XYZ file of C-alpha atoms in Angstrom:
751
model
C 0.000 0.000 0.000
C 2.940 2.365 0.507
C 3.346 4.603 -2.521
C -0.188 4.145 -3.843
C -2.474 7.163 -4.513
C -5.197 5.943 -2.152
C -8.135 8.288 -1.682
C -8.251 9.775 1.786
C -10.222 7.850 4.397
C -11.241 11.113 6.067
C -12.894 12.652 3.035
C -16.331 10.963 3.070
C -17.152 12.333 6.520
C -15.589 15.751 5.853
C -17.217 16.469 2.487
C -20.595 15.164 3.676
C -20.666 17.473 6.693
C -20.103 14.626 9.139
C -16.819 15.955 10.491
C -16.547 16.688 14.196
C -14.989 20.090 14.737
C -14.842 22.088 17.974
C -18.118 23.891 17.315
C -19.834 20.546 16.666
C -19.100 19.447 20.241
C -21.574 20.396 22.977
C -21.145 19.640 26.647
C -23.987 19.745 29.216
C -24.235 23.139 30.930
C -21.774 24.725 28.515
C -21.266 28.491 28.491
C -19.902 30.645 25.687
C -16.928 32.907 26.146
C -16.591 36.486 24.999
C -13.281 38.327 25.108
C -13.080 42.058 25.721
C -10.039 43.355 23.861
C -8.176 46.626 23.874
C -8.962 48.976 20.957
C -5.713 50.842 21.688
C -2.139 49.769 20.965
C -1.218 50.995 24.419
C -3.386 52.195 27.282
C -3.923 51.943 30.996
C -7.402 50.662 31.739
C -9.998 50.047 34.428
C -12.860 47.586 33.979
C -16.355 48.243 35.372
C -18.702 45.281 35.220
C -21.993 47.199 35.527
C -23.685 44.128 36.938
C -22.130 41.760 34.407
C -20.129 38.828 35.776
C -16.946 40.071 34.190
C -13.677 38.165 34.716
C -10.330 39.947 35.047
C -6.849 38.711 35.845
C -7.398 39.616 39.503
C -10.158 37.000 39.789
C -7.872 33.980 39.540
C -4.275 33.575 40.607
C -2.264 32.175 37.726
C 1.329 31.997 36.631
C 2.412 33.834 33.470
C 2.175 31.922 30.210
C 5.443 30.034 29.670
C 8.083 30.538 27.040
C 9.780 27.154 26.777
C 12.868 28.354 24.958
C 13.876 31.749 26.314
C 14.158 32.602 29.984
C 14.310 36.386 29.468
C 10.955 36.669 27.677
C 8.632 39.351 29.133
C 5.916 38.067 31.451
C 2.519 37.648 29.782
C -0.517 36.770 31.898
C -3.745 35.359 30.423
C -5.387 38.791 30.762
C -3.634 42.148 30.714
C -2.966 43.688 34.108
C -3.521 47.474 34.344
C -2.001 48.188 30.907
C -2.903 46.868 27.456
C 0.024 46.633 25.065
C -1.494 45.955 21.634
C -4.757 46.296 19.758
C -6.728 43.154 20.510
C -5.000 42.206 23.754
C -7.514 40.438 26.061
C -8.303 42.480 29.163
C -11.502 40.835 30.462
C -13.902 37.947 29.856
C -17.645 37.427 29.985
C -19.674 34.221 29.688
C -23.209 33.692 28.451
C -25.665 31.029 27.382
C -24.995 31.627 23.687
C -23.020 33.908 21.394
C -25.809 36.449 21.183
C -25.960 36.903 24.935
C -22.162 37.119 25.060
C -22.130 40.006 22.571
C -24.829 41.822 24.562
C -22.871 41.357 27.786
C -19.660 42.635 26.203
C -21.435 45.870 25.277
C -22.565 46.367 28.876
C -19.031 46.163 30.267
C -17.505 49.620 30.628
C -13.778 50.053 30.273
C -12.012 53.339 31.002
C -8.917 53.805 28.874
C -6.026 56.173 29.348
C -4.163 55.951 26.007
C -0.375 56.079 26.007
C 2.028 56.670 23.103
C 2.856 53.293 21.527
C 6.146 51.969 20.238
C 5.201 51.810 16.575
C 8.113 50.106 14.848
C 11.192 47.986 15.401
C 13.428 50.966 14.612
C 11.663 53.092 17.206
C 11.978 50.244 19.707
C 15.757 50.274 19.301
C 15.768 53.957 20.247
C 14.695 52.892 23.717
C 13.155 56.189 24.844
C 9.707 54.580 25.107
C 9.602 51.150 26.752
C 6.915 48.537 26.125
C 7.689 46.923 29.503
C 9.183 49.334 31.991
C 10.422 46.548 34.270
C 12.688 45.169 31.523
C 14.593 48.435 31.128
C 14.949 47.900 27.372
C 12.950 46.981 24.283
C 15.870 44.891 23.045
C 15.043 41.502 24.569
C 17.010 39.135 22.369
C 20.432 39.690 20.833
C 22.778 37.077 19.453
C 25.461 36.492 16.868
C 26.297 33.291 15.024
C 29.466 32.827 13.025
C 30.441 29.751 11.064
C 33.486 29.022 8.950
C 36.245 31.459 8.040
C 35.774 34.710 6.168
C 37.442 34.612 2.715
C 40.435 36.875 2.074
C 39.453 38.458 -1.238
C 36.022 38.805 -2.773
C 33.419 41.043 -4.341
C 30.269 41.955 -2.463
C 26.657 42.768 -3.181
C 24.419 44.267 -0.482
C 20.649 44.530 -0.138
C 17.934 45.196 2.391
C 14.769 43.144 2.749
C 11.470 43.979 4.456
C 9.117 41.121 5.304
C 5.717 42.307 6.521
C 3.316 40.612 8.902
C 0.755 38.157 7.584
C -1.940 35.929 9.063
C -1.931 32.104 8.945
C -5.637 32.351 8.041
C -6.724 28.691 8.394
C -10.198 27.756 7.222
C -11.185 27.135 10.856
C -10.114 29.678 13.456
C -8.878 28.757 16.935
C -11.488 26.960 18.998
C -11.560 25.411 22.464
C -13.871 23.944 25.086
C -12.456 23.846 28.614
C -14.126 21.726 31.267
C -12.635 22.045 34.759
C -13.837 19.706 37.505
C -13.364 21.331 40.929
C -14.273 18.030 42.614
C -11.488 16.075 40.912
C -9.178 19.015 40.309
C -8.963 17.855 36.703
C -9.184 19.631 33.376
C -10.461 18.286 30.061
C -9.889 20.464 27.016
C -11.153 20.046 23.469
C -9.002 22.216 21.233
C -7.868 22.387 17.628
C -4.299 22.986 18.730
C -1.304 21.635 16.809
C 0.625 20.716 19.966
C -1.678 19.019 22.507
C 1.080 17.419 24.583
C 3.124 20.637 24.738
C 0.122 22.733 25.735
C -0.870 20.136 28.315
C 2.396 21.017 30.033
C 1.777 24.741 29.516
C -1.685 24.596 31.125
C -0.195 22.714 34.050
C 2.319 25.537 34.532
C -0.198 28.385 34.215
C -2.898 26.939 36.475
C -0.788 24.725 38.740
C -2.820 21.636 37.896
C -0.865 18.352 37.850
C -0.117 17.368 34.283
C -1.598 13.911 34.936
C -4.980 15.564 35.601
C -5.077 17.421 32.277
C -6.356 15.864 29.071
C -6.420 17.592 25.683
C -8.453 16.086 22.856
C -8.090 17.336 19.278
C -11.075 16.595 17.005
C -11.190 17.363 13.271
C -9.387 20.610 12.526
C -9.515 22.929 9.548
C -5.927 23.980 8.970
C -3.132 25.124 11.244
C -0.116 26.689 9.486
C 1.385 27.676 12.849
C -1.689 29.672 13.833
C -2.916 26.777 15.977
C 0.279 26.786 18.031
C -1.450 29.443 20.104
C -1.835 28.962 23.851
C -3.964 32.009 24.642
C -7.405 30.574 23.613
C -6.858 27.467 25.770
C -5.782 29.571 28.728
C -8.719 31.994 28.495
C -11.346 29.241 28.238
C -9.739 27.323 31.113
C -9.678 30.451 33.279
C -13.386 31.026 32.646
C -14.249 27.378 33.340
C -12.366 27.403 36.634
C -14.211 30.540 37.777
C -17.716 29.571 36.587
C -17.419 25.880 37.422
C -18.944 24.996 34.021
C -17.634 23.971 30.598
C -16.754 27.039 28.521
C -16.561 27.188 24.746
C -14.623 29.819 22.809
C -14.593 30.133 19.019
C -12.318 32.872 17.713
C -13.936 35.251 15.218
C -12.171 36.000 11.961
C -11.494 39.552 13.121
C -9.980 38.269 16.361
C -7.827 35.885 14.361
C -6.451 38.598 12.067
C -5.956 41.212 14.794
C -4.685 39.275 17.765
C -3.826 35.658 16.999
C -0.391 34.483 15.878
C 1.020 36.620 13.076
C 3.784 35.767 10.639
C 7.281 37.230 11.008
C 7.940 40.995 11.003
C 11.519 41.385 9.800
C 14.120 43.699 8.355
C 17.328 42.243 6.911
C 20.525 43.776 5.689
C 22.441 41.160 3.724
C 25.857 41.042 2.090
C 26.915 38.207 -0.173
C 30.577 37.505 -0.919
C 31.596 36.006 -4.248
C 34.513 35.637 -6.624
C 34.304 34.699 -10.321
C 30.832 33.238 -9.887
C 31.706 31.300 -6.749
C 29.512 32.061 -3.726
C 31.897 32.350 -0.773
C 29.931 33.669 2.179
C 27.058 35.651 3.647
C 26.748 38.302 6.314
C 23.204 38.955 7.475
C 21.863 41.392 10.069
C 18.287 40.803 11.216
C 15.999 43.115 13.148
C 13.044 41.085 14.416
C 9.835 42.660 15.738
C 8.399 40.268 18.326
C 5.423 42.460 19.168
C 4.477 43.190 22.772
C 5.386 39.714 24.069
C 7.391 36.699 22.935
C 5.259 33.850 21.644
C 5.601 30.499 23.426
C 7.984 29.258 20.700
C 10.125 32.366 20.203
C 12.960 32.718 19.269
C 12.824 29.408 17.385
C 11.515 30.971 14.128
C 14.721 33.025 14.106
C 17.035 30.108 14.805
C 15.488 27.691 12.335
C 16.420 29.905 9.410
C 20.181 29.802 10.080
C 21.059 26.936 7.769
C 18.773 28.410 5.082
C 21.183 31.327 4.832
C 23.684 28.893 3.303
C 21.056 26.655 1.719
C 22.074 24.067 -0.860
C 25.324 25.869 -1.653
C 28.868 24.990 -0.678
C 29.259 28.258 1.221
C 32.242 28.445 3.558
C 31.351 31.434 5.731
C 28.239 32.773 7.469
C 27.820 35.531 10.013
C 24.317 36.121 11.319
C 23.570 38.942 13.754
C 20.149 39.156 15.396
C 18.340 41.829 17.357
C 14.834 41.108 18.597
C 12.726 43.951 19.970
C 9.352 44.579 21.568
C 6.729 46.904 20.098
C 3.053 47.627 20.734
C 1.818 45.046 18.248
C 0.536 41.475 18.637
C 3.161 38.767 19.137
C 4.599 37.078 16.078
C 5.193 33.360 16.062
C 5.108 30.189 13.985
C 3.865 30.589 10.426
C 4.032 27.846 7.798
C 7.752 27.247 7.440
C 8.572 28.480 10.979
C 10.738 31.410 9.918
C 12.145 29.852 6.740
C 10.451 31.748 3.825
C 12.168 35.101 4.569
C 15.586 33.423 4.814
C 15.044 31.648 1.495
C 14.097 35.012 -0.016
C 17.312 36.622 1.238
C 19.676 33.889 0.053
C 17.996 33.002 -3.236
C 17.479 36.601 -4.303
C 21.093 37.419 -3.505
C 22.270 34.427 -5.583
C 20.147 35.499 -8.564
C 21.429 39.055 -8.171
C 25.020 37.805 -8.320
C 24.210 35.994 -11.563
C 23.264 39.336 -13.158
C 26.386 41.027 -11.801
C 28.544 38.221 -13.159
C 26.629 38.177 -16.462
C 25.649 34.545 -16.124
C 22.239 32.888 -15.665
C 20.161 31.980 -12.640
C 20.662 28.347 -13.682
C 24.418 28.409 -14.057
C 25.151 30.279 -10.815
C 23.255 27.611 -8.889
C 24.657 24.641 -10.762
C 28.176 25.954 -10.187
C 27.733 26.406 -6.420
C 25.483 23.508 -5.414
C 26.687 20.860 -2.983
C 27.337 17.882 -5.242
C 27.828 14.925 -2.882
C 25.450 13.813 -0.101
C 25.287 13.188 2.813
C 27.021 16.490 3.509
C 27.683 18.367 6.745
C 27.497 22.134 6.311
C 29.443 24.804 8.180
C 26.401 25.298 10.455
C 26.323 21.600 11.379
C 23.292 20.645 9.287
C 23.608 17.100 7.911
C 21.967 17.050 4.486
C 20.796 13.495 3.984
C 20.089 12.808 0.317
C 19.134 14.333 -3.006
C 20.511 15.471 -6.347
C 20.363 19.255 -6.399
C 21.795 19.632 -9.913
C 19.328 17.128 -11.380
C 16.443 18.896 -9.612
C 17.514 22.119 -11.284
C 17.743 20.443 -14.683
C 14.245 18.981 -14.362
C 12.941 22.403 -13.324
C 14.611 24.148 -16.258
C 13.233 21.706 -18.807
C 9.696 21.913 -17.402
C 9.702 25.698 -17.163
C 10.810 26.358 -20.728
C 11.480 29.864 -22.002
C 9.798 33.127 -21.109
C 7.844 34.950 -23.782
C 8.248 38.452 -25.226
C 7.193 41.696 -23.572
C 7.336 42.558 -19.899
C 7.822 38.964 -18.764
C 10.277 37.507 -16.306
C 11.537 34.154 -15.107
C 12.288 33.455 -11.464
C 14.053 30.464 -9.984
C 14.609 29.550 -6.330
C 15.733 26.535 -4.356
C 15.073 25.535 -0.755
C 15.772 22.565 1.483
C 12.825 21.560 3.627
C 13.651 20.440 7.159
C 11.709 17.378 8.209
C 11.058 17.154 11.945
C 12.906 18.161 15.074
C 13.664 21.266 17.022
C 17.345 20.475 17.481
C 18.202 24.125 16.867
C 16.509 25.030 20.161
C 19.725 23.955 21.867
C 21.286 27.142 20.479
C 19.441 29.045 23.225
C 18.236 26.486 25.781
C 20.940 25.777 28.331
C 19.500 22.433 29.301
C 20.070 20.142 26.323
C 16.706 18.650 25.458
C 15.441 17.592 22.080
C 11.654 16.951 21.991
C 11.166 15.401 18.598
C 9.934 11.945 19.541
C 6.571 10.474 18.659
C 4.859 7.489 20.230
C 2.400 4.907 18.889
C 0.125 2.317 20.511
C -1.135 -0.400 18.171
C -3.461 -3.253 19.088
C -5.436 -5.983 17.350
C -8.775 -6.623 19.045
C -10.661 -9.893 19.355
C -12.349 -9.349 15.994
C -9.103 -8.892 14.127
C -9.444 -5.130 13.686
C -6.416 -2.958 14.433
C -6.473 0.325 16.340
C -3.538 2.720 16.023
C -3.266 5.578 18.544
C -1.058 8.674 18.370
C -1.203 11.839 20.447
C -0.232 13.900 17.395
C -3.079 15.100 15.242
C -4.107 16.118 11.750
C -5.139 19.516 10.415
C -6.909 18.121 7.379
C -3.635 16.709 6.057
C -4.618 13.077 5.475
C -2.775 11.564 8.406
C -5.413 8.897 9.031
C -4.948 7.635 5.501
C -1.149 7.623 5.631
C -1.114 5.733 8.946
C -3.600 3.153 7.659
C -1.547 2.674 4.484
C 1.610 1.897 6.444
C -0.130 -0.547 8.810
C -1.889 -2.208 5.888
C 1.436 -2.533 4.073
C 3.182 -4.207 7.006
C 0.376 -6.517 8.169
C -1.243 -7.140 4.800
C -4.752 -6.398 6.096
C -7.353 -4.209 4.435
C -7.337 -0.500 5.311
C -10.990 -0.694 6.349
C -9.907 -3.014 9.184
C -7.681 -0.272 10.626
C -8.917 2.466 12.945
C -6.674 5.471 13.531
C -7.072 7.554 16.706
C -5.270 10.913 16.687
C -4.924 13.915 18.943
C -5.504 12.697 22.486
C -2.981 13.304 25.259
C -4.255 10.254 27.124
C -2.607 8.244 24.366
C 1.098 7.733 23.716
C 3.746 10.422 24.229
C 4.490 12.851 21.429
C 5.123 16.493 20.624
C 2.554 17.423 18.013
C 1.897 18.546 14.471
C 4.406 21.059 13.147
C 7.675 21.382 11.249
C 7.040 18.833 8.453
C 7.579 16.136 11.057
C 4.689 13.703 10.572
C 6.153 11.686 7.693
C 9.568 11.714 9.352
C 8.839 10.852 12.976
C 5.194 9.789 13.364
C 5.088 7.575 10.263
C 8.421 6.041 11.267
C 6.964 5.228 14.686
C 3.873 3.692 13.072
C 6.020 1.586 10.765
C 8.233 0.269 13.564
C 5.222 -0.393 15.824
C 3.535 -2.307 12.984
C 6.638 -4.484 12.572
C 6.638 -5.134 16.323
C 2.961 -6.142 16.132
C 3.703 -8.462 13.226
C 6.492 -10.091 15.226
C 4.211 -10.330 18.258
C 1.671 -12.171 16.113
C 4.390 -14.625 15.022
C 5.367 -15.249 18.643
C 1.790 -15.883 19.776
C 0.993 -18.137 16.847
C 4.147 -20.128 17.571
C 3.100 -20.599 21.200
C -0.464 -21.569 20.338
C 0.626 -24.103 17.703
C 3.686 -25.188 19.706
C 6.200 -24.538 16.920
C 9.379 -22.518 16.619
C 8.919 -18.849 15.785
C 11.050 -19.107 12.671
C 8.487 -21.533 11.202
C 5.791 -18.824 11.309
C 5.723 -16.629 8.220
C 3.514 -13.590 7.616
C 3.279 -12.427 4.032
C 0.606 -10.697 1.943
C -1.834 -10.751 4.819
C -1.538 -14.501 5.381
C 0.025 -16.438 8.257
C 1.747 -19.614 7.103
C 2.979 -22.423 9.353
C 4.142 -25.355 7.303
C 1.177 -26.428 5.174
C -1.285 -24.423 7.246
C -2.270 -20.882 6.298
C -4.906 -18.422 7.475
C -5.539 -14.658 7.249
C -3.810 -12.382 9.745
C -7.211 -11.210 10.997
C -7.976 -14.740 12.261
C -5.001 -14.611 14.625
C -7.097 -12.759 17.195
C -9.651 -15.577 17.310
C -6.881 -18.157 17.502
C -5.003 -16.411 20.298
C -7.748 -14.939 22.463
C -9.849 -18.145 22.466
C -7.199 -20.848 22.620
C -4.261 -19.359 24.421
C -4.578 -20.016 28.176
C -1.228 -19.298 29.788
C -1.896 -16.805 32.615
C 1.783 -16.327 33.334
C 2.439 -14.706 29.937
C 1.137 -11.536 28.318
C -1.453 -12.572 25.744
C -2.207 -9.139 24.271
C -1.801 -8.653 20.526
C -0.341 -5.194 20.861
C 2.857 -3.195 20.553
C 4.254 0.223 21.358
C 6.952 2.383 19.831
C 8.508 5.749 20.619
C 10.599 6.898 17.695
C 13.342 9.471 18.074
C 15.295 10.429 14.971
C 18.769 8.908 15.261
C 20.734 11.675 13.547
C 19.678 14.715 15.563
C 22.026 16.236 18.109
C 22.598 19.255 20.332
C 24.662 22.341 19.598
C 28.399 21.936 20.120
C 30.863 24.518 21.469
C 30.970 26.234 18.069
C 27.143 26.315 18.055
C 27.011 23.887 15.168
C 23.935 21.666 15.217
C 22.062 19.373 12.880
C 18.877 21.393 12.598
C 16.641 18.585 11.415
C 16.315 14.890 10.630
C 15.831 15.115 6.856
C 16.218 17.785 4.188
C 13.841 17.555 1.246
C 14.277 19.464 -2.001
C 11.935 22.166 -3.279
C 12.995 23.755 -6.567
C 10.461 26.255 -7.896
C 10.325 28.304 -11.058
C 7.818 30.797 -12.431
C 7.218 32.874 -15.540
C 5.342 36.098 -14.846
C 3.894 38.947 -16.849
C 3.850 42.474 -15.426
C 0.991 44.807 -16.336
C 2.672 48.203 -16.904
C -0.605 50.069 -16.373
C -1.704 48.570 -13.040
C 1.488 47.024 -11.657
C -0.248 43.689 -11.119
C 1.748 40.505 -11.613
C 0.165 37.586 -13.462
C 1.771 34.173 -13.090
C 1.800 32.530 -16.524
C 3.486 29.302 -15.476
C 4.578 27.748 -12.198
C 6.665 24.583 -11.801
C 7.492 22.697 -8.602
C 10.185 20.025 -8.427
C 9.991 18.128 -5.153
C 12.135 15.444 -3.584
C 10.477 14.331 -0.367
C 12.085 10.908 -0.286
C 9.906 7.822 -0.531
C 6.260 8.864 -0.820
C 3.519 7.186 1.231
C 0.636 8.666 -0.804
C 1.279 10.748 -3.956
C -2.169 12.377 -3.834
C -1.572 13.706 -0.335
C 1.949 14.894 -1.184
C 0.741 16.766 -4.273
C -2.042 18.328 -2.204
C 0.489 19.576 0.331
C 2.729 20.993 -2.406
C -0.153 22.779 -4.125
C -1.599 24.144 -0.888
C 1.760 25.316 0.419
C 2.694 26.954 -2.870
C -0.666 28.717 -3.085
C -0.116 30.021 0.445
C 3.353 31.221 -0.527
C 2.013 32.997 -3.616
C -0.580 34.786 -1.491
C 2.101 35.897 0.947
C 4.281 37.079 -1.937
C 1.714 39.160 -3.814
C -1.306 39.949 -1.647
C -1.368 39.181 2.057
C -0.231 41.742 4.615
C -1.162 43.275 7.971
C 0.159 46.823 8.175
C 0.118 49.064 11.232
C -0.253 52.834 11.411
C 0.385 54.296 14.867
C -0.047 50.792 16.260
C -3.492 50.338 14.651
C -3.926 47.389 12.239
C -5.147 48.416 8.794
C -6.366 44.914 7.966
C -8.812 43.374 10.426
C -10.879 40.807 8.492
C -11.423 39.309 5.050
C -12.973 42.547 3.794
C -9.558 44.207 3.748
C -7.099 41.318 4.066
C -6.496 40.114 0.520
C -6.166 36.388 -0.092
C -5.578 34.654 -3.412
C -8.477 32.982 -5.186
C -8.466 30.392 -7.959
C -8.029 33.285 -10.394
C -4.681 34.299 -8.883
C -3.282 30.803 -8.331
C -1.940 29.234 -11.530
C -2.132 25.585 -12.468
C 1.013 23.995 -11.056
C 3.216 21.556 -12.884
C 4.599 19.233 -10.177
C 7.581 16.978 -10.790
C 8.927 14.403 -8.351
C 12.405 13.073 -7.772
C 12.937 10.398 -5.149
C 16.064 10.054 -3.044
C 15.218 8.080 0.114
C 16.552 9.466 3.353
C 19.038 7.113 5.019
C 17.897 8.378 8.423
C 14.246 7.234 8.401
C 13.063 3.600 8.306
C 10.907 4.155 5.216
C 13.201 6.692 3.536
C 10.587 9.441 3.984
C 11.198 13.182 4.348
C 9.022 16.171 5.223
C 6.788 17.864 2.659
C 4.122 20.062 4.293
C 6.062 23.341 4.529
C 8.249 23.254 1.426
C 5.759 24.714 -1.021
C 5.260 27.777 1.156
C 8.952 28.517 1.626
C 9.990 29.258 -1.970
C 7.471 31.604 -3.724
C 8.771 34.791 -2.029
C 12.135 34.301 -3.730
C 10.742 32.953 -7.005
C 8.462 35.903 -7.636
C 10.923 38.608 -6.562
C 13.536 37.024 -8.835
C 11.006 36.931 -11.675
C 10.143 40.597 -11.144
C 13.803 41.642 -11.289
C 14.217 39.574 -14.454
C 11.136 41.149 -16.056
C 12.290 44.683 -15.286
C 15.946 43.943 -16.006
C 17.074 45.423 -12.694
C 18.660 44.429 -9.412
C 16.668 45.930 -6.561
C 18.625 47.448 -3.705
C 15.603 47.091 -1.412
C 13.107 44.238 -1.562
C 9.756 44.287 0.219
C 7.144 41.554 0.359
C 4.364 41.286 -0.452
C 5.132 42.760 -3.872
C 2.342 45.297 -4.158
C 1.214 46.874 -7.450
C 2.359 50.226 -6.026
C 5.861 48.846 -5.501
C 5.942 47.491 -9.072
C 4.768 50.805 -10.555
C 7.414 52.632 -8.537
C 10.124 50.395 -10.010
C 8.724 50.827 -13.521
C 8.810 54.594 -13.101
C 12.411 54.456 -11.921
C 13.316 52.330 -14.941
C 11.775 54.899 -17.306
C 13.557 57.777 -15.604
C 16.852 55.899 -15.727
C 16.381 55.153 -19.423
C 15.789 58.842 -20.146
């Protein structure tokens, strides 16, 4: 079954409206939660309930929300205390019998605001005259420098600046949660569409001082994540309300709340210098100014650290210096966004490489072919261990599929990125205690009827995980997929760390595969005991158990064992467990070199665009994706991930943005936040190469993020090619106004 384009098992229930999402779940006595949010980027406030049972931070003693990776992060409580620090920050809660009552109650709550001047930009934050958190004494909360290799002695340079604006993950389903606290048992049950149930189980334990063993998080069907569901705040607010009211509390984030105050994509300014000599890329120096917003998201500064190896990419670069400054402003916190910090880094490196090709009067193809790493596995100067792939061949396939650009104001853009599959090994660059949480556990059991249940605590966000798991189990045991039940997203199940970082096909699928093999061997052992033969005489192949001249289907083993095996001293269960931890990950050494991930898939993208000189709009005429994600479990699912990720990347490159003026967001919902439709997304030509990873049992790699990481660079490179220029300053998204400005400059220069 592995490698077959099996239709997804989940689809019949999802497309027929039989899915079970957060808002489809109803608990007895449930209340609805309304969140009162600050309309000011910065203001002192006082809440007056006016007879409404309003909840403030003073009503329940809690710890601040944790940051697992940075000890110096500013303290952030569930609700603001005395001062709100961004538009949309929660300051109070109300509960009602339904959403309509909640909205009425919110209007009755009076809040007195005393507005204060906000810190409006990262540059202003560096000035330091106006502090977001007075107790910190500075807006500069994170500063670091990473240097790898040795700077070359003689070289040419090219320098650029890059501005990457905030965007929203914008999943189909917003954040949702039901919290049900039992004061009698001191236990907490949470239904949430989070991407990291086990991690947030620990976080809730820290915030509310509830033993972790008394917290259970269940993840039902979920409509997309993209990093936006790695968001602790909704779970904390609903839990706080449930603990105070003593009843289950449901909270469904509105679209406006999601855009204004949920996780936002990175807010960055880069200054980059590339070093080269006679077409050889020698090194990079990159300065980054990162705007964290008013607080540091639970996972910060990991989106900064994960991009380090992307600044050398697939090239045999011998020197990298990366300087980082992270500041606080009066804006919502930034955090994980599809690619966890990678797309901007790919933009910086790949645009610089294409720019060098113009300076050296060569092509985008030749500059890459000349500088690619040719032999794998390969350990880079940053410590990343690239596992497998043929970068030159990927480029050749891309070039042939893309063809030639046409006449007129058209341009061709090429970009190349390596997709990390699994792990957070790079966290050891900032966490003093060496810990590497990239394991995933599996419980697998055959019941008395011969059906198999597979349990994982990790979950799916509509990404076909049930199907992939069933395919692997079916492949190993030889039983039909309809005999396999997959249970996902429940912290009462096996240990694990969640759904993020292109890790499912690397870690979770590997765990499923190894657990399935263990179950197969367990079946052989039990059959041998029941029939009183040596284990090596029992063979399982193509779904049949053979012992000498006897043979019977695997499913009949349960009947054979459970009804005939009567040895009380031995374990008679037909079950197995597995916790898989990638064998090639490590922790940072004294030189801060670390293998950032378990696998490194290939994503080579190319596009041909046409620029409208009257409007400045960019039309994509052709888009090609060449992917190497190792051995593929299900081609249909992989292609879906590549198309969805690429579409998301195109939207981020051309349309999507959240801008702030005086700390006020200019985009607050889908009326003014542009997203691409089928008219803006071109038909994609997807090509596959397969180089199995030597570090995973099935040779699989990650695939979910890769499509989203490359379009920034592809489309900026195509624009420069169309206009015949090398931009000194790049800003994404590429707005029509920006294009018209460059066209006007080109005309003036020509005159």
